[in-house]
């Protein structure tokens, strides 16, 4: 289990975390929900610590794949079509008393 202060994750922030020797990112969506993903994008390995948060989703700066807070991945095309991708691993996140506990 890795703990990080809630203050490091205001809405739309993304932080890299290491849990059990593996690298992940944790983000907070615009509505306050927490999401997590492996740090390397499943598409072509871009660093998701550089990704941006749009509403509650994390969006890779590489080629725009999006990740929701439940481990679902997809690509939104310019025409508005949503192409699902394989699910990704997520962390178990629990927030209390000003800290977020992240576990695999
Ligand atoms: S590397 Fe993330 S979308 Fe391509």
GROMACS .gro file of C-alpha atoms and ligand atoms in nm:
model
  108
    1UNK     CA    1   0.000   0.000   0.000
    2UNK     CA    2   0.124   0.348  -0.090
    3UNK     CA    3  -0.018   0.661   0.068
    4UNK     CA    4  -0.025   1.008  -0.077
    5UNK     CA    5  -0.167   1.328   0.068
    6UNK     CA    6  -0.504   1.428  -0.075
    7UNK     CA    7  -0.364   1.781  -0.107
    8UNK     CA    8  -0.139   1.657  -0.390
    9UNK     CA    9  -0.445   1.568  -0.594
   10UNK     CA   10  -0.677   1.862  -0.649
   11UNK     CA   11  -0.934   1.819  -0.929
   12UNK     CA   12  -0.768   1.754  -1.271
   13UNK     CA   13  -0.428   1.668  -1.118
   14UNK     CA   14  -0.231   1.356  -1.216
   15UNK     CA   15   0.050   1.211  -1.003
   16UNK     CA   16   0.280   0.913  -1.058
   17UNK     CA   17   0.286   0.657  -0.775
   18UNK     CA   18   0.482   0.341  -0.716
   19UNK     CA   19   0.294   0.051  -0.559
   20UNK     CA   20   0.472  -0.278  -0.487
   21UNK     CA   21   0.752  -0.175  -0.720
   22UNK     CA   22   0.518  -0.107  -1.014
   23UNK     CA   23   0.450   0.236  -1.162
   24UNK     CA   24   0.101   0.381  -1.186
   25UNK     CA   25  -0.069   0.716  -1.211
   26UNK     CA   26  -0.354   0.840  -0.995
   27UNK     CA   27  -0.571   1.130  -1.103
   28UNK     CA   28  -0.869   1.322  -0.971
   29UNK     CA   29  -1.147   1.400  -1.211
   30UNK     CA   30  -1.324   1.731  -1.237
   31UNK     CA   31  -1.609   1.596  -1.022
   32UNK     CA   32  -1.368   1.479  -0.749
   33UNK     CA   33  -1.362   1.105  -0.827
   34UNK     CA   34  -1.029   0.923  -0.825
   35UNK     CA   35  -0.891   0.712  -1.109
   36UNK     CA   36  -0.579   0.505  -1.162
   37UNK     CA   37  -0.390   0.335  -1.442
   38UNK     CA   38  -0.052   0.182  -1.515
   39UNK     CA   39   0.189   0.467  -1.582
   40UNK     CA   40   0.272   0.355  -1.937
   41UNK     CA   41  -0.005   0.397  -2.190
   42UNK     CA   42  -0.118   0.057  -2.325
   43UNK     CA   43  -0.114   0.199  -2.678
   44UNK     CA   44   0.248   0.300  -2.736
   45UNK     CA   45   0.395   0.349  -2.389
   46UNK     CA   46   0.366   0.724  -2.354
   47UNK     CA   47   0.397   0.846  -1.996
   48UNK     CA   48   0.049   0.892  -1.851
   49UNK     CA   49   0.193   1.118  -1.580
   50UNK     CA   50   0.194   1.375  -1.865
   51UNK     CA   51  -0.168   1.306  -1.956
   52UNK     CA   52  -0.447   1.556  -1.907
   53UNK     CA   53  -0.773   1.513  -1.722
   54UNK     CA   54  -1.087   1.591  -1.921
   55UNK     CA   55  -1.399   1.581  -1.707
   56UNK     CA   56  -1.334   1.257  -1.513
   57UNK     CA   57  -1.119   1.085  -1.775
   58UNK     CA   58  -0.746   1.069  -1.823
   59UNK     CA   59  -0.647   1.145  -2.183
   60UNK     CA   60  -0.306   1.038  -2.315
   61UNK     CA   61  -0.115   1.315  -2.490
   62UNK     CA   62   0.026   1.061  -2.734
   63UNK     CA   63  -0.275   0.974  -2.949
   64UNK     CA   64  -0.572   1.058  -2.736
   65UNK     CA   65  -0.671   0.728  -2.581
   66UNK     CA   66  -0.896   0.792  -2.281
   67UNK     CA   67  -0.928   0.605  -1.953
   68UNK     CA   68  -1.220   0.622  -1.714
   69UNK     CA   69  -1.215   0.563  -1.339
   70UNK     CA   70  -1.321   0.198  -1.378
   71UNK     CA   71  -1.034   0.072  -1.593
   72UNK     CA   72  -1.212   0.113  -1.924
   73UNK     CA   73  -1.006   0.242  -2.214
   74UNK     CA   74  -1.127   0.385  -2.543
   75UNK     CA   75  -1.046   0.616  -2.826
   76UNK     CA   76  -1.285   0.890  -2.926
   77UNK     CA   77  -1.253   0.965  -3.295
   78UNK     CA   78  -1.293   1.312  -3.442
   79UNK     CA   79  -1.631   1.209  -3.579
   80UNK     CA   80  -1.747   1.131  -3.225
   81UNK     CA   81  -1.730   0.754  -3.254
   82UNK     CA   82  -1.607   0.576  -2.938
   83UNK     CA   83  -1.383   0.275  -3.003
   84UNK     CA   84  -1.338   0.055  -2.693
   85UNK     CA   85  -0.990  -0.078  -2.615
   86UNK     CA   86  -0.884  -0.351  -2.372
   87UNK     CA   87  -0.948  -0.279  -2.005
   88UNK     CA   88  -0.651  -0.168  -1.798
   89UNK     CA   89  -0.537  -0.259  -1.447
   90UNK     CA   90  -0.649  -0.021  -1.173
   91UNK     CA   91  -0.549   0.031  -0.812
   92UNK     CA   92  -0.776   0.004  -0.510
   93UNK     CA   93  -0.799   0.363  -0.387
   94UNK     CA   94  -0.938   0.467  -0.051
   95UNK     CA   95  -0.940   0.824   0.071
   96UNK     CA   96  -0.978   0.921   0.434
   97UNK     CA   97  -0.835   1.175   0.680
   98UNK     CA   98  -0.651   1.367   0.409
   99UNK     CA   99  -0.470   1.069   0.261
  100UNK     CA  100  -0.525   0.838  -0.034
  101UNK     CA  101  -0.423   0.474   0.013
  102UNK     CA  102  -0.336   0.298  -0.313
  103UNK     CA  103  -0.310  -0.080  -0.330
  104UNK     CA  104  -0.287  -0.334  -0.610
  105LIG     S1  105   0.061   0.623  -2.653
  105LIG    FE1  106  -0.115   0.677  -2.543
  105LIG     S2  107  -0.261   0.702  -2.697
  105LIG    FE2  108  -0.087   0.640  -2.808
   0.00000   0.00000   0.00000
